[in-house]
């Protein structure tokens, strides 16, 4: 159980760090592409696992 919790915490921290780096470094176009990719991934997860 603790191993799964540590994995999810690590994934959450990685997402936050990636978001901050993209926000600070990338241009508006790259930021938009990353946002669309994240939205597509979240939609895929929703329709795959939660839309039953």
C-alpha positions as a Markdown table, in Angstrom:
| # | Residue | x | y | z |
|---|---|---|---|---|
| 1 | Unk | 0.0 | 0.0 | 0.0 |
| 2 | Unk | 2.7 | 2.4 | 0.9 |
| 3 | Unk | 4.6 | 1.7 | -2.3 |
| 4 | Unk | 1.5 | 2.7 | -4.4 |
| 5 | Unk | 1.0 | 5.8 | -2.3 |
| 6 | Unk | 4.7 | 6.8 | -2.8 |
| 7 | Unk | 4.2 | 6.2 | -6.6 |
| 8 | Unk | 1.2 | 8.5 | -6.7 |
| 9 | Unk | 2.9 | 11.2 | -4.7 |
| 10 | Unk | 5.9 | 11.0 | -7.0 |
| 11 | Unk | 3.7 | 11.2 | -10.1 |
| 12 | Unk | 1.8 | 14.2 | -8.7 |
| 13 | Unk | 5.0 | 16.1 | -7.9 |
| 14 | Unk | 6.4 | 15.3 | -11.4 |
| 15 | Unk | 3.2 | 16.7 | -13.0 |
| 16 | Unk | 3.4 | 19.9 | -10.9 |
| 17 | Unk | 7.1 | 20.3 | -11.7 |
| 18 | Unk | 6.5 | 19.7 | -15.4 |
| 19 | Unk | 3.6 | 22.2 | -15.4 |
| 20 | Unk | 5.8 | 24.9 | -13.7 |
| 21 | Unk | 8.7 | 24.3 | -16.1 |
| 22 | Unk | 6.4 | 24.5 | -19.1 |
| 23 | Unk | 4.8 | 27.7 | -17.8 |
| 24 | Unk | 8.1 | 29.4 | -17.1 |
| 25 | Unk | 10.1 | 28.2 | -20.1 |
| 26 | Unk | 7.9 | 27.3 | -23.0 |
| 27 | Unk | 6.2 | 29.7 | -25.4 |
| 28 | Unk | 2.5 | 30.0 | -25.7 |
| 29 | Unk | 2.2 | 27.5 | -28.6 |
| 30 | Unk | 4.2 | 24.8 | -26.8 |
| 31 | Unk | 2.2 | 25.4 | -23.7 |
| 32 | Unk | -1.1 | 25.0 | -25.7 |
| 33 | Unk | 0.1 | 21.7 | -27.2 |
| 34 | Unk | 1.1 | 20.3 | -23.7 |
| 35 | Unk | -2.3 | 21.4 | -22.3 |
| 36 | Unk | -4.1 | 19.7 | -25.2 |
| 37 | Unk | -2.1 | 16.5 | -24.6 |
| 38 | Unk | -2.9 | 16.5 | -20.9 |
| 39 | Unk | -6.6 | 17.1 | -21.7 |
| 40 | Unk | -6.6 | 14.3 | -24.2 |
| 41 | Unk | -4.9 | 11.9 | -21.7 |
| 42 | Unk | -7.4 | 12.8 | -19.0 |
| 43 | Unk | -10.3 | 12.3 | -21.4 |
| 44 | Unk | -8.9 | 8.9 | -22.4 |
| 45 | Unk | -8.6 | 7.8 | -18.8 |
| 46 | Unk | -12.1 | 9.0 | -18.0 |
| 47 | Unk | -13.7 | 7.3 | -20.9 |
| 48 | Unk | -11.6 | 4.1 | -20.4 |
| 49 | Unk | -12.1 | 3.6 | -16.7 |
| 50 | Unk | -15.0 | 5.7 | -15.4 |
| 51 | Unk | -17.6 | 5.9 | -18.2 |
| 52 | Unk | -19.0 | 2.4 | -17.7 |
